[in-house]
Amino acid sequence: MPARTHTRPRPATPGSVDIRLPWWALALPALAFVALLTLILNPSDAHAATGDPAITQLLERVQQLLTR
């Protein structure tokens, strides 16, 4: 059984660019930029995450084992 060959729909013309982005491809980075800019401008709203003591102890043990 012969395999079908796919032909290109239309060769690209040199010098022309046809790129279409979905709306969210521009909206999400802009939203992330605004959110980070807001945190920079008002750092009192940004709180450090509290670490679980068990995870901290585990990481200290791993560091001790690697430094031996």
PDB file of N, CA and C in Angstrom:
ATOM      1  N   MET A   1       0.846  -1.168   0.000  1.00  0.00           N
ATOM      2  CA  MET A   1       0.000   0.000   0.000  1.00  0.00           C
ATOM      3  C   MET A   1       0.897   1.239   0.000  1.00  0.00           C
ATOM      4  N   PRO A   2       0.807   2.073  -0.973  1.00  0.00           N
ATOM      5  CA  PRO A   2       1.672   3.245  -1.033  1.00  0.00           C
ATOM      6  C   PRO A   2       1.274   4.295   0.006  1.00  0.00           C
ATOM      7  N   ALA A   3       2.264   4.967   0.531  1.00  0.00           N
ATOM      8  CA  ALA A   3       2.011   6.030   1.509  1.00  0.00           C
ATOM      9  C   ALA A   3       1.631   7.311   0.788  1.00  0.00           C
ATOM     10  N   ARG A   4       0.708   8.037   1.379  1.00  0.00           N
ATOM     11  CA  ARG A   4       0.288   9.305   0.790  1.00  0.00           C
ATOM     12  C   ARG A   4       1.324  10.384   1.065  1.00  0.00           C
ATOM     13  N   THR A   5       1.539  11.210   0.103  1.00  0.00           N
ATOM     14  CA  THR A   5       2.441  12.336   0.314  1.00  0.00           C
ATOM     15  C   THR A   5       1.599  13.587   0.529  1.00  0.00           C
ATOM     16  N   HIS A   6       2.054  14.401   1.448  1.00  0.00           N
ATOM     17  CA  HIS A   6       1.343  15.637   1.750  1.00  0.00           C
ATOM     18  C   HIS A   6       2.008  16.781   1.001  1.00  0.00           C
ATOM     19  N   THR A   7       1.214  17.544   0.331  1.00  0.00           N
ATOM     20  CA  THR A   7       1.747  18.699  -0.366  1.00  0.00           C
ATOM     21  C   THR A   7       1.566  19.942   0.492  1.00  0.00           C
ATOM     22  N   ARG A   8       2.454  20.868   0.302  1.00  0.00           N
ATOM     23  CA  ARG A   8       2.350  22.119   1.055  1.00  0.00           C
ATOM     24  C   ARG A   8       1.183  22.931   0.498  1.00  0.00           C
ATOM     25  N   PRO A   9       0.418  23.579   1.375  1.00  0.00           N
ATOM     26  CA  PRO A   9      -0.732  24.320   0.879  1.00  0.00           C
ATOM     27  C   PRO A   9      -0.342  25.478  -0.045  1.00  0.00           C
ATOM     28  N   ARG A  10       0.667  26.257   0.345  1.00  0.00           N
ATOM     29  CA  ARG A  10       1.104  27.391  -0.469  1.00  0.00           C
ATOM     30  C   ARG A  10       2.479  27.793   0.025  1.00  0.00           C
ATOM     31  N   PRO A  11       3.449  27.882  -0.836  1.00  0.00           N
ATOM     32  CA  PRO A  11       4.780  28.282  -0.372  1.00  0.00           C
ATOM     33  C   PRO A  11       4.764  29.725   0.122  1.00  0.00           C
ATOM     34  N   ALA A  12       5.547  29.963   1.145  1.00  0.00           N
ATOM     35  CA  ALA A  12       5.625  31.301   1.720  1.00  0.00           C
ATOM     36  C   ALA A  12       6.360  32.222   0.767  1.00  0.00           C
ATOM     37  N   THR A  13       5.821  33.407   0.618  1.00  0.00           N
ATOM     38  CA  THR A  13       6.489  34.377  -0.235  1.00  0.00           C
ATOM     39  C   THR A  13       7.560  35.079   0.577  1.00  0.00           C
ATOM     40  N   PRO A  14       8.709  35.301  -0.006  1.00  0.00           N
ATOM     41  CA  PRO A  14       9.786  35.952   0.740  1.00  0.00           C
ATOM     42  C   PRO A  14       9.415  37.393   1.095  1.00  0.00           C
ATOM     43  N   GLY A  15       9.731  37.759   2.334  1.00  0.00           N
ATOM     44  CA  GLY A  15       9.485  39.120   2.769  1.00  0.00           C
ATOM     45  C   GLY A  15       8.151  39.323   3.455  1.00  0.00           C
ATOM     46  N   SER A  16       7.262  38.354   3.424  1.00  0.00           N
ATOM     47  CA  SER A  16       5.972  38.536   4.089  1.00  0.00           C
ATOM     48  C   SER A  16       5.899  37.643   5.321  1.00  0.00           C
ATOM     49  N   VAL A  17       5.331  38.195   6.366  1.00  0.00           N
ATOM     50  CA  VAL A  17       5.190  37.461   7.614  1.00  0.00           C
ATOM     51  C   VAL A  17       3.712  37.423   7.959  1.00  0.00           C
ATOM     52  N   ASP A  18       3.194  36.231   8.164  1.00  0.00           N
ATOM     53  CA  ASP A  18       1.784  36.089   8.521  1.00  0.00           C
ATOM     54  C   ASP A  18       1.702  35.282   9.812  1.00  0.00           C
ATOM     55  N   ILE A  19       1.781  35.992  10.927  1.00  0.00           N
ATOM     56  CA  ILE A  19       1.733  35.341  12.231  1.00  0.00           C
ATOM     57  C   ILE A  19       0.490  35.827  12.954  1.00  0.00           C
ATOM     58  N   ARG A  20      -0.299  34.904  13.427  1.00  0.00           N
ATOM     59  CA  ARG A  20      -1.489  35.262  14.185  1.00  0.00           C
ATOM     60  C   ARG A  20      -1.401  34.631  15.560  1.00  0.00           C
ATOM     61  N   LEU A  21      -1.438  35.484  16.572  1.00  0.00           N
ATOM     62  CA  LEU A  21      -1.383  35.017  17.952  1.00  0.00           C
ATOM     63  C   LEU A  21      -2.776  35.038  18.548  1.00  0.00           C
ATOM     64  N   PRO A  22      -3.068  34.079  19.422  1.00  0.00           N
ATOM     65  CA  PRO A  22      -4.342  34.154  20.140  1.00  0.00           C
ATOM     66  C   PRO A  22      -4.298  35.322  21.126  1.00  0.00           C
ATOM     67  N   TRP A  23      -5.456  35.776  21.546  1.00  0.00           N
ATOM     68  CA  TRP A  23      -5.534  36.959  22.404  1.00  0.00           C
ATOM     69  C   TRP A  23      -4.822  36.739  23.725  1.00  0.00           C
ATOM     70  N   TRP A  24      -4.835  35.523  24.253  1.00  0.00           N
ATOM     71  CA  TRP A  24      -4.240  35.268  25.555  1.00  0.00           C
ATOM     72  C   TRP A  24      -2.715  35.223  25.495  1.00  0.00           C
ATOM     73  N   ALA A  25      -2.160  35.074  24.307  1.00  0.00           N
ATOM     74  CA  ALA A  25      -0.701  35.056  24.184  1.00  0.00           C
ATOM     75  C   ALA A  25      -0.101  36.428  24.486  1.00  0.00           C
ATOM     76  N   LEU A  26      -0.874  37.465  24.352  1.00  0.00           N
ATOM     77  CA  LEU A  26      -0.427  38.803  24.716  1.00  0.00           C
ATOM     78  C   LEU A  26      -0.981  39.229  26.065  1.00  0.00           C
ATOM     79  N   ALA A  27      -2.178  38.751  26.414  1.00  0.00           N
ATOM     80  CA  ALA A  27      -2.830  39.185  27.651  1.00  0.00           C
ATOM     81  C   ALA A  27      -2.154  38.592  28.888  1.00  0.00           C
ATOM     82  N   LEU A  28      -1.747  37.336  28.841  1.00  0.00           N
ATOM     83  CA  LEU A  28      -1.158  36.705  30.030  1.00  0.00           C
ATOM     84  C   LEU A  28       0.187  37.310  30.420  1.00  0.00           C
ATOM     85  N   PRO A  29       1.111  37.523  29.508  1.00  0.00           N
ATOM     86  CA  PRO A  29       2.353  38.190  29.924  1.00  0.00           C
ATOM     87  C   PRO A  29       2.104  39.621  30.418  1.00  0.00           C
ATOM     88  N   ALA A  30       1.156  40.322  29.808  1.00  0.00           N
ATOM     89  CA  ALA A  30       0.855  41.678  30.268  1.00  0.00           C
ATOM     90  C   ALA A  30       0.268  41.644  31.674  1.00  0.00           C
ATOM     91  N   LEU A  31      -0.591  40.680  31.950  1.00  0.00           N
ATOM     92  CA  LEU A  31      -1.170  40.543  33.285  1.00  0.00           C
ATOM     93  C   LEU A  31      -0.103  40.196  34.316  1.00  0.00           C
ATOM     94  N   ALA A  32       0.816  39.305  33.964  1.00  0.00           N
ATOM     95  CA  ALA A  32       1.904  38.950  34.884  1.00  0.00           C
ATOM     96  C   ALA A  32       2.807  40.152  35.142  1.00  0.00           C
ATOM     97  N   PHE A  33       3.072  40.938  34.114  1.00  0.00           N
ATOM     98  CA  PHE A  33       3.895  42.133  34.285  1.00  0.00           C
ATOM     99  C   PHE A  33       3.223  43.126  35.225  1.00  0.00           C
ATOM    100  N   VAL A  34       1.934  43.334  35.062  1.00  0.00           N
ATOM    101  CA  VAL A  34       1.204  44.269  35.923  1.00  0.00           C
ATOM    102  C   VAL A  34       1.189  43.762  37.360  1.00  0.00           C
ATOM    103  N   ALA A  35       1.009  42.454  37.542  1.00  0.00           N
ATOM    104  CA  ALA A  35       0.989  41.899  38.899  1.00  0.00           C
ATOM    105  C   ALA A  35       2.345  42.074  39.581  1.00  0.00           C
ATOM    106  N   LEU A  36       3.432  41.803  38.873  1.00  0.00           N
ATOM    107  CA  LEU A  36       4.760  41.973  39.463  1.00  0.00           C
ATOM    108  C   LEU A  36       5.080  43.447  39.712  1.00  0.00           C
ATOM    109  N   LEU A  37       4.662  44.301  38.815  1.00  0.00           N
ATOM    110  CA  LEU A  37       4.876  45.731  39.008  1.00  0.00           C
ATOM    111  C   LEU A  37       4.111  46.229  40.230  1.00  0.00           C
ATOM    112  N   THR A  38       2.917  45.707  40.444  1.00  0.00           N
ATOM    113  CA  THR A  38       2.139  46.084  41.620  1.00  0.00           C
ATOM    114  C   THR A  38       2.838  45.649  42.897  1.00  0.00           C
ATOM    115  N   LEU A  39       3.427  44.457  42.894  1.00  0.00           N
ATOM    116  CA  LEU A  39       4.145  43.991  44.080  1.00  0.00           C
ATOM    117  C   LEU A  39       5.391  44.825  44.338  1.00  0.00           C
ATOM    118  N   ILE A  40       6.042  45.277  43.282  1.00  0.00           N
ATOM    119  CA  ILE A  40       7.233  46.106  43.465  1.00  0.00           C
ATOM    120  C   ILE A  40       6.845  47.471  44.028  1.00  0.00           C
ATOM    121  N   LEU A  41       5.762  48.028  43.521  1.00  0.00           N
ATOM    122  CA  LEU A  41       5.349  49.349  43.967  1.00  0.00           C
ATOM    123  C   LEU A  41       4.786  49.350  45.380  1.00  0.00           C
ATOM    124  N   ASN A  42       4.191  48.237  45.811  1.00  0.00           N
ATOM    125  CA  ASN A  42       3.609  48.150  47.144  1.00  0.00           C
ATOM    126  C   ASN A  42       4.092  46.861  47.805  1.00  0.00           C
ATOM    127  N   PRO A  43       5.330  46.814  48.302  1.00  0.00           N
ATOM    128  CA  PRO A  43       5.880  45.576  48.853  1.00  0.00           C
ATOM    129  C   PRO A  43       5.235  45.152  50.172  1.00  0.00           C
ATOM    130  N   SER A  44       4.420  45.993  50.791  1.00  0.00           N
ATOM    131  CA  SER A  44       3.783  45.597  52.043  1.00  0.00           C
ATOM    132  C   SER A  44       2.754  44.494  51.812  1.00  0.00           C
ATOM    133  N   ASP A  45       2.252  44.369  50.577  1.00  0.00           N
ATOM    134  CA  ASP A  45       1.293  43.312  50.267  1.00  0.00           C
ATOM    135  C   ASP A  45       1.964  41.968  50.015  1.00  0.00           C
ATOM    136  N   ALA A  46       3.242  41.975  49.741  1.00  0.00           N
ATOM    137  CA  ALA A  46       3.960  40.733  49.471  1.00  0.00           C
ATOM    138  C   ALA A  46       4.474  40.154  50.780  1.00  0.00           C
ATOM    139  N   HIS A  47       4.093  38.936  51.069  1.00  0.00           N
ATOM    140  CA  HIS A  47       4.506  38.272  52.303  1.00  0.00           C
ATOM    141  C   HIS A  47       5.326  37.039  51.947  1.00  0.00           C
ATOM    142  N   ALA A  48       6.341  36.786  52.732  1.00  0.00           N
ATOM    143  CA  ALA A  48       7.165  35.600  52.505  1.00  0.00           C
ATOM    144  C   ALA A  48       6.372  34.354  52.886  1.00  0.00           C
ATOM    145  N   ALA A  49       6.573  33.315  52.137  1.00  0.00           N
ATOM    146  CA  ALA A  49       5.895  32.063  52.431  1.00  0.00           C
ATOM    147  C   ALA A  49       6.537  31.412  53.652  1.00  0.00           C
ATOM    148  N   THR A  50       5.712  30.883  54.513  1.00  0.00           N
ATOM    149  CA  THR A  50       6.244  30.194  55.688  1.00  0.00           C
ATOM    150  C   THR A  50       6.601  28.776  55.288  1.00  0.00           C
ATOM    151  N   GLY A  51       7.795  28.375  55.646  1.00  0.00           N
ATOM    152  CA  GLY A  51       8.254  27.042  55.296  1.00  0.00           C
ATOM    153  C   GLY A  51       7.857  26.025  56.354  1.00  0.00           C
ATOM    154  N   ASP A  52       7.597  24.831  55.921  1.00  0.00           N
ATOM    155  CA  ASP A  52       7.275  23.742  56.837  1.00  0.00           C
ATOM    156  C   ASP A  52       8.568  23.307  57.514  1.00  0.00           C
ATOM    157  N   PRO A  53       8.592  23.188  58.853  1.00  0.00           N
ATOM    158  CA  PRO A  53       9.826  22.796  59.538  1.00  0.00           C
ATOM    159  C   PRO A  53      10.362  21.438  59.074  1.00  0.00           C
ATOM    160  N   ALA A  54       9.486  20.525  58.718  1.00  0.00           N
ATOM    161  CA  ALA A  54       9.941  19.211  58.270  1.00  0.00           C
ATOM    162  C   ALA A  54      10.720  19.329  56.959  1.00  0.00           C
ATOM    163  N   ILE A  55      10.262  20.194  56.069  1.00  0.00           N
ATOM    164  CA  ILE A  55      10.956  20.375  54.795  1.00  0.00           C
ATOM    165  C   ILE A  55      12.302  21.046  55.034  1.00  0.00           C
ATOM    166  N   THR A  56      12.330  22.004  55.945  1.00  0.00           N
ATOM    167  CA  THR A  56      13.581  22.678  56.265  1.00  0.00           C
ATOM    168  C   THR A  56      14.588  21.700  56.839  1.00  0.00           C
ATOM    169  N   GLN A  57      14.151  20.838  57.736  1.00  0.00           N
ATOM    170  CA  GLN A  57      15.045  19.836  58.329  1.00  0.00           C
ATOM    171  C   GLN A  57      15.530  18.859  57.269  1.00  0.00           C
ATOM    172  N   LEU A  58      14.659  18.471  56.359  1.00  0.00           N
ATOM    173  CA  LEU A  58      15.051  17.549  55.298  1.00  0.00           C
ATOM    174  C   LEU A  58      16.119  18.175  54.409  1.00  0.00           C
ATOM    175  N   LEU A  59      15.934  19.439  54.053  1.00  0.00           N
ATOM    176  CA  LEU A  59      16.922  20.113  53.222  1.00  0.00           C
ATOM    177  C   LEU A  59      18.254  20.277  53.945  1.00  0.00           C
ATOM    178  N   GLU A  60      18.225  20.526  55.246  1.00  0.00           N
ATOM    179  CA  GLU A  60      19.465  20.618  56.019  1.00  0.00           C
ATOM    180  C   GLU A  60      20.184  19.284  56.047  1.00  0.00           C
ATOM    181  N   ARG A  61      19.446  18.192  56.193  1.00  0.00           N
ATOM    182  CA  ARG A  61      20.065  16.853  56.188  1.00  0.00           C
ATOM    183  C   ARG A  61      20.693  16.546  54.830  1.00  0.00           C
ATOM    184  N   VAL A  62      20.002  16.919  53.757  1.00  0.00           N
ATOM    185  CA  VAL A  62      20.548  16.676  52.421  1.00  0.00           C
ATOM    186  C   VAL A  62      21.829  17.477  52.231  1.00  0.00           C
ATOM    187  N   GLN A  63      21.821  18.726  52.714  1.00  0.00           N
ATOM    188  CA  GLN A  63      23.010  19.573  52.597  1.00  0.00           C
ATOM    189  C   GLN A  63      24.160  18.977  53.409  1.00  0.00           C
ATOM    190  N   GLN A  64      23.883  18.454  54.592  1.00  0.00           N
ATOM    191  CA  GLN A  64      24.922  17.839  55.410  1.00  0.00           C
ATOM    192  C   GLN A  64      25.508  16.615  54.741  1.00  0.00           C
ATOM    193  N   LEU A  65      24.648  15.814  54.116  1.00  0.00           N
ATOM    194  CA  LEU A  65      25.132  14.611  53.437  1.00  0.00           C
ATOM    195  C   LEU A  65      25.980  14.958  52.216  1.00  0.00           C
ATOM    196  N   LEU A  66      25.621  16.029  51.515  1.00  0.00           N
ATOM    197  CA  LEU A  66      26.382  16.394  50.336  1.00  0.00           C
ATOM    198  C   LEU A  66      27.727  17.032  50.673  1.00  0.00           C
ATOM    199  N   THR A  67      27.831  17.670  51.827  1.00  0.00           N
ATOM    200  CA  THR A  67      29.084  18.337  52.191  1.00  0.00           C
ATOM    201  C   THR A  67      30.074  17.381  52.822  1.00  0.00           C
ATOM    202  N   ARG A  68      29.702  16.172  53.113  1.00  0.00           N
ATOM    203  CA  ARG A  68      30.637  15.204  53.714  1.00  0.00           C
ATOM    204  C   ARG A  68      31.657  14.743  52.732  1.00  0.00           C
TER     205      ARG A  68
END
